[in-house]
XYZ file of N, CA and C in Angstrom:
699
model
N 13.648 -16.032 7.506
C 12.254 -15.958 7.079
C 12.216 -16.083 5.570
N 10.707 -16.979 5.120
C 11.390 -16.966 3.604
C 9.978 -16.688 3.019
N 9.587 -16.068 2.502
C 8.468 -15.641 1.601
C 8.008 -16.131 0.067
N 7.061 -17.062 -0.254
C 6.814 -17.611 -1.312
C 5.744 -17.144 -2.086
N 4.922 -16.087 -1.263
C 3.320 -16.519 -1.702
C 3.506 -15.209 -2.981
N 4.282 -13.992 -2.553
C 4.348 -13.048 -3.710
C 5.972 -12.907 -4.816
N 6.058 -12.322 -5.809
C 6.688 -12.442 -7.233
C 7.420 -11.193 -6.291
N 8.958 -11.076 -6.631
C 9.567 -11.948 -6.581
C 9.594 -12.529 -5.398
N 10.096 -13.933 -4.656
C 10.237 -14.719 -3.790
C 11.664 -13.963 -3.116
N 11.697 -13.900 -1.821
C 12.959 -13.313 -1.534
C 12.774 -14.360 -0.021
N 14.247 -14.512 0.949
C 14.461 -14.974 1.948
C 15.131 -14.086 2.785
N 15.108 -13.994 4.014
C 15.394 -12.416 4.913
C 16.498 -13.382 6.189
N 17.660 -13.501 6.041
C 18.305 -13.848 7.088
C 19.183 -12.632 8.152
N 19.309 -12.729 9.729
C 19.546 -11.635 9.880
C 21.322 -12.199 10.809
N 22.118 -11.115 10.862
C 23.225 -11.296 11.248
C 23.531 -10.356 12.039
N 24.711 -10.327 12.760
C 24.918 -9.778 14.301
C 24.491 -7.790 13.585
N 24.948 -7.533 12.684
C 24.848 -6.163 12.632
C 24.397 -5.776 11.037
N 23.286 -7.012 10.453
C 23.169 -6.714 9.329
C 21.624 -7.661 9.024
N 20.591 -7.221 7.522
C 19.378 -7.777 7.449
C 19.553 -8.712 6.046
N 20.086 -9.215 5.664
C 20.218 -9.742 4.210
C 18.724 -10.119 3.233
N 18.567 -9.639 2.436
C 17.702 -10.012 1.521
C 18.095 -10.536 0.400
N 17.480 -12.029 0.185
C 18.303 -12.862 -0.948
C 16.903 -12.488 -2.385
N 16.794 -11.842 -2.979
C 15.686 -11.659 -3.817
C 15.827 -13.088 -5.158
N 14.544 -13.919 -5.348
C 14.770 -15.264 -6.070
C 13.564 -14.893 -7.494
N 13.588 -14.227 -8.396
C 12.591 -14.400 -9.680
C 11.739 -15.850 -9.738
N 12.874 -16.754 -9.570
C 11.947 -17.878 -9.914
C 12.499 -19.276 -8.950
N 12.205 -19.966 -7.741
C 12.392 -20.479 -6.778
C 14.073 -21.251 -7.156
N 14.903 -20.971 -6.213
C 16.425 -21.525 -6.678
C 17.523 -20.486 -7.485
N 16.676 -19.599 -8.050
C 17.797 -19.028 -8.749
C 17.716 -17.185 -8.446
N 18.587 -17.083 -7.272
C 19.103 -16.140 -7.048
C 19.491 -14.840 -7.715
N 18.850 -13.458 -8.070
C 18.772 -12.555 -8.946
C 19.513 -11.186 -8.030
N 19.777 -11.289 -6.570
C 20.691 -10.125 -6.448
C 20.056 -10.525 -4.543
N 21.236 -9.508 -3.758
C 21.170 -9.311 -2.571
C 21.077 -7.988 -2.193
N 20.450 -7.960 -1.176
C 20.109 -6.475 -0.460
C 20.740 -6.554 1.024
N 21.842 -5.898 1.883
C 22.306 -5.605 2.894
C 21.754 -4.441 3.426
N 20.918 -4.392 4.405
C 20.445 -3.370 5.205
C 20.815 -3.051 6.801
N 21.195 -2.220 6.818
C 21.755 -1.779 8.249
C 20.548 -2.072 9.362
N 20.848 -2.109 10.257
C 19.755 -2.854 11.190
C 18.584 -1.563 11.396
N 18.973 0.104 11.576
C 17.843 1.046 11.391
C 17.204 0.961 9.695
N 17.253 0.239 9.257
C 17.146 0.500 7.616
C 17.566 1.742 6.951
N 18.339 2.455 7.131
C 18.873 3.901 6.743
C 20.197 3.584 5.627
N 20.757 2.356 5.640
C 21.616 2.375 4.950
C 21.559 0.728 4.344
N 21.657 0.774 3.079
C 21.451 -0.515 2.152
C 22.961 -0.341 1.235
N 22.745 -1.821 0.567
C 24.279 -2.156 -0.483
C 23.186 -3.841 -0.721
N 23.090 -2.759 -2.124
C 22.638 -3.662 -3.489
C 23.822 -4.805 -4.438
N 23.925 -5.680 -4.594
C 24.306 -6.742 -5.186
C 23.805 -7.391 -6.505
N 23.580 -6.934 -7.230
C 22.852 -7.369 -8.479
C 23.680 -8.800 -9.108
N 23.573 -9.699 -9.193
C 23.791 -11.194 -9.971
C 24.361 -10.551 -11.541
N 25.459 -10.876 -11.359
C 25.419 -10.973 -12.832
C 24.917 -10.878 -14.199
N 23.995 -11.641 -13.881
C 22.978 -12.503 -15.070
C 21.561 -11.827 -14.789
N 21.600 -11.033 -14.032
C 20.222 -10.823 -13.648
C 19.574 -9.790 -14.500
N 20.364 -8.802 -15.280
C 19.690 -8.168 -16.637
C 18.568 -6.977 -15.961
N 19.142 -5.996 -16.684
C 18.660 -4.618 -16.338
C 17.249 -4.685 -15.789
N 16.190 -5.638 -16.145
C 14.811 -5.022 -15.942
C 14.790 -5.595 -14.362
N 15.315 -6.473 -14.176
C 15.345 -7.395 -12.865
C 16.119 -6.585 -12.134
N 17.300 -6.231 -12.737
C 17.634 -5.496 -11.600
C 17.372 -3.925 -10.813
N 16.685 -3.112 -12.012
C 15.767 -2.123 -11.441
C 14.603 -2.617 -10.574
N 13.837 -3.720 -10.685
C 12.778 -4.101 -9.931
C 13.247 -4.681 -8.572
N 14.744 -5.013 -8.336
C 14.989 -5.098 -7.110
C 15.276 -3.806 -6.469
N 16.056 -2.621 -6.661
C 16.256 -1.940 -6.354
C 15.233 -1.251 -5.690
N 14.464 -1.432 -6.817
C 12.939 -0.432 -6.242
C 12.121 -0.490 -5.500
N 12.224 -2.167 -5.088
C 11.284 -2.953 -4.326
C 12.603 -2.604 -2.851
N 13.611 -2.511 -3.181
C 14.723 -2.461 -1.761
C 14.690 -1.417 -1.112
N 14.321 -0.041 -2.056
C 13.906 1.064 -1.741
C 12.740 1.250 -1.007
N 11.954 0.766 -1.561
C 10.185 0.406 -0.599
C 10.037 0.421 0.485
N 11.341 -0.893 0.779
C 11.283 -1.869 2.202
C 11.705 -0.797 3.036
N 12.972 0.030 2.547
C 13.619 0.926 3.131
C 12.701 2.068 3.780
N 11.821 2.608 2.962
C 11.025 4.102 3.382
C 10.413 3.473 4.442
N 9.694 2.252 4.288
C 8.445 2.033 4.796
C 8.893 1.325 5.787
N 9.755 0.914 6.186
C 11.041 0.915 7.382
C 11.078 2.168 8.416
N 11.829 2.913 7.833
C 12.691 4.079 8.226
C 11.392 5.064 8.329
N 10.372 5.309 8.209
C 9.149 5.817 8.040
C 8.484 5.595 8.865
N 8.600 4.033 9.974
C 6.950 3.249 10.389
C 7.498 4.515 11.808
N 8.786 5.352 12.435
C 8.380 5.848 13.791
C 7.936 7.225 13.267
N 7.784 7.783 12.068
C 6.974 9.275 11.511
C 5.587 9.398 11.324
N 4.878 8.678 12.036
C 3.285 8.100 11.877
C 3.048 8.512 10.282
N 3.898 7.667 9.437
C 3.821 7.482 8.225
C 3.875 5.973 8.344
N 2.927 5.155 7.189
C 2.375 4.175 6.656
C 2.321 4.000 5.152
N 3.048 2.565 4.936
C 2.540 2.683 3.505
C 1.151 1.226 3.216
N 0.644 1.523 2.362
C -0.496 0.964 2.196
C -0.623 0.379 0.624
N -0.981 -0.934 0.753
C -1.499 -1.649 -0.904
C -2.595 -1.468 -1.559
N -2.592 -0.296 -1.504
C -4.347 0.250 -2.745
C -4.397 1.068 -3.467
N -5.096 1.583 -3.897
C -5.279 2.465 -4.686
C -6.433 3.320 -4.736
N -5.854 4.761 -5.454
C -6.096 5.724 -4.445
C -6.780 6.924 -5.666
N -8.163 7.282 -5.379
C -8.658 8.417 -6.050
C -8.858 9.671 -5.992
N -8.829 10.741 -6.409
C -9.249 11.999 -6.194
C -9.925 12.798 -6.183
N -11.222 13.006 -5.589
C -12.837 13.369 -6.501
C -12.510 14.719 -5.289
N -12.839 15.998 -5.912
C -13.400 17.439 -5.013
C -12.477 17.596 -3.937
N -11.228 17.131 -4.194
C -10.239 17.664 -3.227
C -9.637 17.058 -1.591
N -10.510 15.443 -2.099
C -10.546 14.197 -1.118
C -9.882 13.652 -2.019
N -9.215 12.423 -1.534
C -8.619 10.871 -1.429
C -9.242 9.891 -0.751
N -9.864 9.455 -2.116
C -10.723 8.072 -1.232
C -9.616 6.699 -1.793
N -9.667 5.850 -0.464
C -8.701 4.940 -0.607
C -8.751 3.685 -0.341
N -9.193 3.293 -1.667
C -9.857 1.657 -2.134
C -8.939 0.145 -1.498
N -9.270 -0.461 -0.438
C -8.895 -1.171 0.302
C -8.883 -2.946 -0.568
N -7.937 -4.159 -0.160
C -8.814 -5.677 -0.203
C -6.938 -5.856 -0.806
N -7.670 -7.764 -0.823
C -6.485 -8.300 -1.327
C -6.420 -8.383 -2.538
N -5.215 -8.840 -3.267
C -4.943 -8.991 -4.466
C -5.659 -9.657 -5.365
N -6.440 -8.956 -6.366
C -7.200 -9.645 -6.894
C -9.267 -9.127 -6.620
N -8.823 -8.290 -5.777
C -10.521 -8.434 -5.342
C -11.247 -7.203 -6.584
N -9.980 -6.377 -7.045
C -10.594 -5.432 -8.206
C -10.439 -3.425 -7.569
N -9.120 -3.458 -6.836
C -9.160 -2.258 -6.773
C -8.807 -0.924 -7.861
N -7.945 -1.741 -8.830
C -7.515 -0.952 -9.526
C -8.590 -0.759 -10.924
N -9.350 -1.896 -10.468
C -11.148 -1.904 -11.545
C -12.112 -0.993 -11.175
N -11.928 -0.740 -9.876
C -12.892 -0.121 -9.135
C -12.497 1.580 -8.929
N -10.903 1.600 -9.108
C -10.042 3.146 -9.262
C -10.763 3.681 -10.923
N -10.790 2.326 -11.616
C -10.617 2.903 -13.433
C -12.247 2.858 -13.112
N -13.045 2.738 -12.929
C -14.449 2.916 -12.727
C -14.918 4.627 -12.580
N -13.962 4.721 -11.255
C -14.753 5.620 -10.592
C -14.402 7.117 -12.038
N -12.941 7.111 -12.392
C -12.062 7.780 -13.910
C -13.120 7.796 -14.799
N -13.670 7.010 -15.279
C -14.618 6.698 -16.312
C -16.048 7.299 -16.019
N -16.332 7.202 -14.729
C -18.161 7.857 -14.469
C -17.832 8.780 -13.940
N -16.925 9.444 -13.121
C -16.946 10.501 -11.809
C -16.119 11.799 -12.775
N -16.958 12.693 -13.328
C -16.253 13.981 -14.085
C -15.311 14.663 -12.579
N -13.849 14.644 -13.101
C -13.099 15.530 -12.158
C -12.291 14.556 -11.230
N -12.331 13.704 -11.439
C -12.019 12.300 -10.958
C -10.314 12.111 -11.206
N -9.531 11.879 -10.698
C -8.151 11.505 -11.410
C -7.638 10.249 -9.942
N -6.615 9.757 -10.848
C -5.821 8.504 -9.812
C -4.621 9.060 -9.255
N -4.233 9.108 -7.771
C -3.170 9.483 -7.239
C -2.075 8.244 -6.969
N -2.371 6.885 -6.568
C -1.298 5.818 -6.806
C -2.459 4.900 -6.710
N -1.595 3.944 -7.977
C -2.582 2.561 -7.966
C -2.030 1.153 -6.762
N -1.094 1.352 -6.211
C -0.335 0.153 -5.518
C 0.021 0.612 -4.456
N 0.912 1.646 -4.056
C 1.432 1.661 -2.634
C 1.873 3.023 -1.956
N 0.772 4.334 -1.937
C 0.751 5.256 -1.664
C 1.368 5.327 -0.093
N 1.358 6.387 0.128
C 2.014 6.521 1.524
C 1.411 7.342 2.019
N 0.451 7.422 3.387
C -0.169 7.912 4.474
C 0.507 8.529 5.536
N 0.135 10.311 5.973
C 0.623 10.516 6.623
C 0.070 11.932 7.979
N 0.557 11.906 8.494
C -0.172 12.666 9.641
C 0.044 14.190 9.388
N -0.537 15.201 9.047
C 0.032 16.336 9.516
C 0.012 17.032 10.584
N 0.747 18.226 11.237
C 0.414 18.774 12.305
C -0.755 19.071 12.564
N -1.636 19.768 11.836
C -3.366 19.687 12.154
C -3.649 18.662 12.320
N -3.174 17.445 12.533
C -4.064 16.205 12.811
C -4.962 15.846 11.543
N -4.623 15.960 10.309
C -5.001 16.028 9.049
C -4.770 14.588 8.693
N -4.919 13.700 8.097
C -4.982 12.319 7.553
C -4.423 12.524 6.096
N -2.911 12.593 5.558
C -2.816 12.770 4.197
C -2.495 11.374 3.487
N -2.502 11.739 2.168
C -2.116 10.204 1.495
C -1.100 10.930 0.047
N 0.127 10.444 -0.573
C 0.950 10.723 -1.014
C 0.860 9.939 -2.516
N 1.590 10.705 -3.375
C 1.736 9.445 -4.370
C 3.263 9.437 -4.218
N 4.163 8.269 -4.711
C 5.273 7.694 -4.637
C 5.585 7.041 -5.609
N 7.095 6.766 -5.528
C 7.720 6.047 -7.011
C 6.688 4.774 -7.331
N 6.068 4.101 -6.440
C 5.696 2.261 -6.151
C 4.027 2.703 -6.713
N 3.701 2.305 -7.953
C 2.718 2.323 -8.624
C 1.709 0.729 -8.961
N 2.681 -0.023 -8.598
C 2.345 -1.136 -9.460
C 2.878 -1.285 -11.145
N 1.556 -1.729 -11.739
C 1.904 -1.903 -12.938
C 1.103 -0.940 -13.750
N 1.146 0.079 -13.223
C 0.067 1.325 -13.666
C 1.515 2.792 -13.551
N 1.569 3.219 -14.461
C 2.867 4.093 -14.708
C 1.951 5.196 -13.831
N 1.828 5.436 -12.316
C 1.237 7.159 -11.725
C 2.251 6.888 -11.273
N 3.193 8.363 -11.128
C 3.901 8.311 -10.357
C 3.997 9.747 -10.080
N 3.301 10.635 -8.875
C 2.659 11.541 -9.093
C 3.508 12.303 -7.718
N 4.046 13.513 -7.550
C 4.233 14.094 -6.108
C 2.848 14.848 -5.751
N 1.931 14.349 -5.494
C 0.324 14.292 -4.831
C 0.566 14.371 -3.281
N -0.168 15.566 -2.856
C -0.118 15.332 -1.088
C -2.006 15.330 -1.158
N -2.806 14.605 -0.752
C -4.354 14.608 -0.961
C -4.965 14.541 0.399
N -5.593 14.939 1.001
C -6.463 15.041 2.452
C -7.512 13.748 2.465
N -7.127 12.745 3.498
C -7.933 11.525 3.078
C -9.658 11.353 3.143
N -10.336 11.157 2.597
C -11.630 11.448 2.485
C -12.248 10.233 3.690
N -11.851 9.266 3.139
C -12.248 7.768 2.949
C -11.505 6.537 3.181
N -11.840 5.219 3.350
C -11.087 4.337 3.509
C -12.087 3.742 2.777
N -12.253 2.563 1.463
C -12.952 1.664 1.278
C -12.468 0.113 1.398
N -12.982 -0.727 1.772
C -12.549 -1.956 1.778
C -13.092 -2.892 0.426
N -12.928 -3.403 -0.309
C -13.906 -3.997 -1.442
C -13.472 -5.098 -1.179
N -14.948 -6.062 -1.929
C -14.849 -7.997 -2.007
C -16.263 -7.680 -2.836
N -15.810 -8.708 -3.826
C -16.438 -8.828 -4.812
C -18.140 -9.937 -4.472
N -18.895 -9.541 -5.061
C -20.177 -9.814 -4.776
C -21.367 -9.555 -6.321
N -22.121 -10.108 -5.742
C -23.582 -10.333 -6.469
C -24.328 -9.317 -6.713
N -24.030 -8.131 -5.951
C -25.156 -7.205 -5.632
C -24.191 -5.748 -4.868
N -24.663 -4.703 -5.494
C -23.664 -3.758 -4.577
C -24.404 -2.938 -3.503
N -23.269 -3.218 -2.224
C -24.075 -2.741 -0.886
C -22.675 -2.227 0.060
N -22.982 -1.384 0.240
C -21.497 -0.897 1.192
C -22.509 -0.258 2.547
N -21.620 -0.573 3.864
C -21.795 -0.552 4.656
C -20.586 0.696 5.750
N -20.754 1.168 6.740
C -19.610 1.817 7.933
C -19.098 0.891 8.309
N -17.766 0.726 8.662
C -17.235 0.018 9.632
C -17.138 0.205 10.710
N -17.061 -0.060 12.214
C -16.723 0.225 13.219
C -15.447 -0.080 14.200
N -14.997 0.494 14.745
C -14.138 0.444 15.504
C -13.018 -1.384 15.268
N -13.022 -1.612 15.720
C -11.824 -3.426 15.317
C -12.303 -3.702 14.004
N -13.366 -3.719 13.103
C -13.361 -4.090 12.079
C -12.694 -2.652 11.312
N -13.088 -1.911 11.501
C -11.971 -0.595 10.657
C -10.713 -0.941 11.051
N -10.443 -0.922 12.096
C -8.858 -1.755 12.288
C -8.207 -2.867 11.612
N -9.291 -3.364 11.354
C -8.842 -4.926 11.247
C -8.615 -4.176 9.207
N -9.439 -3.277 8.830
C -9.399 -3.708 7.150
C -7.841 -2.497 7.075
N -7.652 -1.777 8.187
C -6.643 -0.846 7.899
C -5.211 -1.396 7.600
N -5.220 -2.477 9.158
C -3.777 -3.367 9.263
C -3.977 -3.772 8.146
N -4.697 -4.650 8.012
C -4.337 -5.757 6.889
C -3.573 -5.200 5.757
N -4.031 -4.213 5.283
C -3.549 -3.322 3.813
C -2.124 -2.622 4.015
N -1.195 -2.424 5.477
C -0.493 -2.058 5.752
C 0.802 -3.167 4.623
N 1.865 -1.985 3.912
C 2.518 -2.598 3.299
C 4.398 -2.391 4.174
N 4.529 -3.175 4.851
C 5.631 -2.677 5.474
C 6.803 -4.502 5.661
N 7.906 -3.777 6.746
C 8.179 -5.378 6.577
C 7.590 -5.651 8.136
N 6.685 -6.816 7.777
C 5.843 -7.095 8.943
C 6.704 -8.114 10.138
N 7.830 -8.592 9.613
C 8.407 -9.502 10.634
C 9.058 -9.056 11.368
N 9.322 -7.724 11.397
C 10.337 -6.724 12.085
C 9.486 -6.126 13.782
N 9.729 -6.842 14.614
C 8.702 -6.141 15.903
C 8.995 -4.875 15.865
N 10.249 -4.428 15.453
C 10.470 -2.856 16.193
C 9.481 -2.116 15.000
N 10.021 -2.335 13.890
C 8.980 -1.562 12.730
C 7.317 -2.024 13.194
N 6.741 -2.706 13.897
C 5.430 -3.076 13.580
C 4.683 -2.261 14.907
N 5.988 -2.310 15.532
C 5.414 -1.585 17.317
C 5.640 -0.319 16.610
N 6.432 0.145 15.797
C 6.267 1.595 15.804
C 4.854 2.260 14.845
N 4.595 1.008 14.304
C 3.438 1.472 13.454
C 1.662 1.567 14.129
N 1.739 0.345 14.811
C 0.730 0.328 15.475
C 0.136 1.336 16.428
N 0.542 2.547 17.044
C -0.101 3.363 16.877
C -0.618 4.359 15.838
N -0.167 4.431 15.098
C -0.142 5.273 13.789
C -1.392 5.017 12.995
N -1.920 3.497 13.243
C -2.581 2.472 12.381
C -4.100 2.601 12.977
N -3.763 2.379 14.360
C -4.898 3.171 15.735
C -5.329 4.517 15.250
N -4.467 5.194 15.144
C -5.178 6.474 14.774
C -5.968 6.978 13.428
N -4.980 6.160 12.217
C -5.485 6.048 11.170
C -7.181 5.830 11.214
N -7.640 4.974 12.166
C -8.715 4.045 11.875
C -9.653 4.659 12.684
N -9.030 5.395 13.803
C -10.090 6.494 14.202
C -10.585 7.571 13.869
N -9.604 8.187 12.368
C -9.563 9.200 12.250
C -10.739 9.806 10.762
N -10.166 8.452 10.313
C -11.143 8.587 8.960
C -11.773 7.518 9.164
N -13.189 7.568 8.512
C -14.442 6.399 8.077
C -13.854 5.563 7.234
N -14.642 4.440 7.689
C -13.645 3.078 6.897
C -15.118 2.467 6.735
N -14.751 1.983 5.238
C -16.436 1.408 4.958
C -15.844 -0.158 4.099
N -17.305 -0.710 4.121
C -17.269 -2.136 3.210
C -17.850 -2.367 2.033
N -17.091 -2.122 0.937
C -18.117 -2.214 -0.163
C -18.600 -3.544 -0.696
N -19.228 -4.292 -1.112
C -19.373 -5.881 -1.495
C -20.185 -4.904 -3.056
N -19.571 -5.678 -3.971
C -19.495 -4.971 -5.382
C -19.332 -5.770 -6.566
N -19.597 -5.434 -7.760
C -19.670 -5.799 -9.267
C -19.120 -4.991 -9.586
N -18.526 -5.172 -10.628
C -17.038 -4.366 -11.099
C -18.357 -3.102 -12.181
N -19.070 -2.769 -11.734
C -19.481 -1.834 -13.062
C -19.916 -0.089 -12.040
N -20.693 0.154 -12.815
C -20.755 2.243 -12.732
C -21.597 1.990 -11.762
N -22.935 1.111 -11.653
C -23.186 1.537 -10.298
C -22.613 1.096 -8.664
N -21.860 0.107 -8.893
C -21.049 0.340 -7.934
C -20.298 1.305 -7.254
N -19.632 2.177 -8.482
C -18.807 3.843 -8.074
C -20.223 4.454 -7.899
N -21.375 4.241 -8.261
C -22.617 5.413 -7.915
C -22.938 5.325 -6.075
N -23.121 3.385 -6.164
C -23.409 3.169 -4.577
C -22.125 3.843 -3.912
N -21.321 4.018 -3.889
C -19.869 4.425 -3.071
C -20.022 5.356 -3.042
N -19.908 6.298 -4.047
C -19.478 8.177 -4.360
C -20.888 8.345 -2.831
N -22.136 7.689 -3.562
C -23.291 8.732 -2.149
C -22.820 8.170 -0.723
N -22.174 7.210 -0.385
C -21.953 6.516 1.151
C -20.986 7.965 1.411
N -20.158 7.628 0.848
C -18.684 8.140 1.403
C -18.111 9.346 0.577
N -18.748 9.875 -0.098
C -18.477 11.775 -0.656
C -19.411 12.288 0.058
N -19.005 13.731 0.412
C -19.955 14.874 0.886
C -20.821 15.125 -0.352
N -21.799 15.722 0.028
C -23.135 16.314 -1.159
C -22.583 17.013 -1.848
C-alpha cells in the first residue's frame, strides 16, 4: 500500500511475520524504516543515515502514533484528527478535513470564551470509561501547535466544521453523526483487524455524544453560534 496524498509519503509492505513502513520526505528518497510486529506491540526503527535529527524524531513519533492507535483500536479507545477545547469542565471536539479551519476555530473559541483553554490541537485520543463516560485525552501528537497536555476531559460535543458564507450549525443524526465520526478516525485504516476492532467503539462514540454541523466564517460569532447549540446554559 503506498500513500501520497499526506507529508511524509510512506509505503506499507507486509511479510510472513512482519508490517514494514518505508517513510519517503520527499517522493524517491527514503528517510528511515519502521518494522512492526503483526499485533503492533513491538516496532524496530531504522533511521537512514542522512536523514538528520529533526526527520528522524518525526518518524519515530509518527511510528509511535501508528503503534497506540493500533494496539488501542480493541480498548474502545480511538484516536481522532481535531482539535479539542475546554469550556466548564466539557471537551468540545472540533471535527473536518485538513484545511477547513479547526485549529482557527479552537484559537477563536481561546480568544472570546473567558475560561476556555486547548486540550490537543491534532490527534487527541478518545476513550470509554467504566461509567459509560465518553473521555478525550491529550497526547504527545499535537500537530504543529506545542499542547502536549496529560488532560483526561468528559466529552461535551462533537463539532463537524466546513467553511461557509453565513454561520448556521445544525444536530446531526444517527449515519450522518457516524459518517462525520469515522471519517476523523486517525488510525491505520488498511488493517481489517484494527478497523473491525474499532467499529464498534465508533458506533458507540456516535450514539453517545451529540454530533453537530457547523457551516462557518472563521470569526467570534461563529464560537457565539456554537457555544449556545452545543454548551449547557
Amino acid at each position: 500500500v503506498r500513500f501520497d496524498s499526506d507529508l511524509p509519503y510512506y509505503s506499507i509492505s507486509s511479510l510472513p511475520d512482519k508490517i514494514v513502513f518505508e517513510f519517503e520526505p520527499v517522493p524517491g528518497r527514503t528517510a528511515g524504516l519502521l518494522f512492526l510486529s503483526e499485533d503492533f506491540t513491538l516496532g524496530e526503527y531504522y533511521p537512514h543515515p542522512d536523514a538528520g535529527s529533526y526527520l528522524t524524531l518525526a518518524q519515530i513519533c509518527s511510528s509511535c502514533m501508528a503503534m497506540f492507535s493500533a494496539t488501542t483500536s480493541s480498548m474502545q479507545t480511538i484516536m481522532m484528527h481535531a482539535s479539542v477545547v475546554r469550556q466548564d469542565g466539557k471537551a468540545y471536539v472540533f471535527l473536518g478535513a485538513s484545511g477547513t479551519g479547526k485549529s482557527t476555530h479552537s484559537r477563536l473559541w481561546l480568544e472570546n470564551i473567558p475560561g476556555c483553554d486547548l486540550v490537543n490541537d491534532d490527534n487527541p485520543a478518545l476513550w470509554f470509561a467504566p461509567d459509560g463516560k465518553l473521555y478525550v485525552s491529550g497526547t504527545p501528537w499535537s500537530g504543529k501547535t506545542p499542547c502536549y497536555r496529560n488532560l483526561d476531559v468528559e466529552v461535551g460535543a462533537f463539532v463537524r466544521l466546513e467553511q461557509a458564507p453565513e454561520n448556521r450549525i445544525a444536530l446531526l443524526e444517527s449515519l450522518h453523526a457516524y459518517a462525520s465520526v469515522v471519517a476523523a478516525v486517525s488510525t491505520i485504516r488498511w488493517n481489517h483487524k484494527v478497523m473491525s476492532a474499532l467499529i464498534p467503539t465508533i458506533e458507540r462514540v456516535a450514539m453517545t455524544v451529540p454530533c453537530y454541523h457547523l457551516k462557518c466564517r472563521p470569526d467570534e460569532e461563529a464560537v457565539r453560534v456554537c457555544k449556545a447549540a452545543i454548551c449547557p446554559s
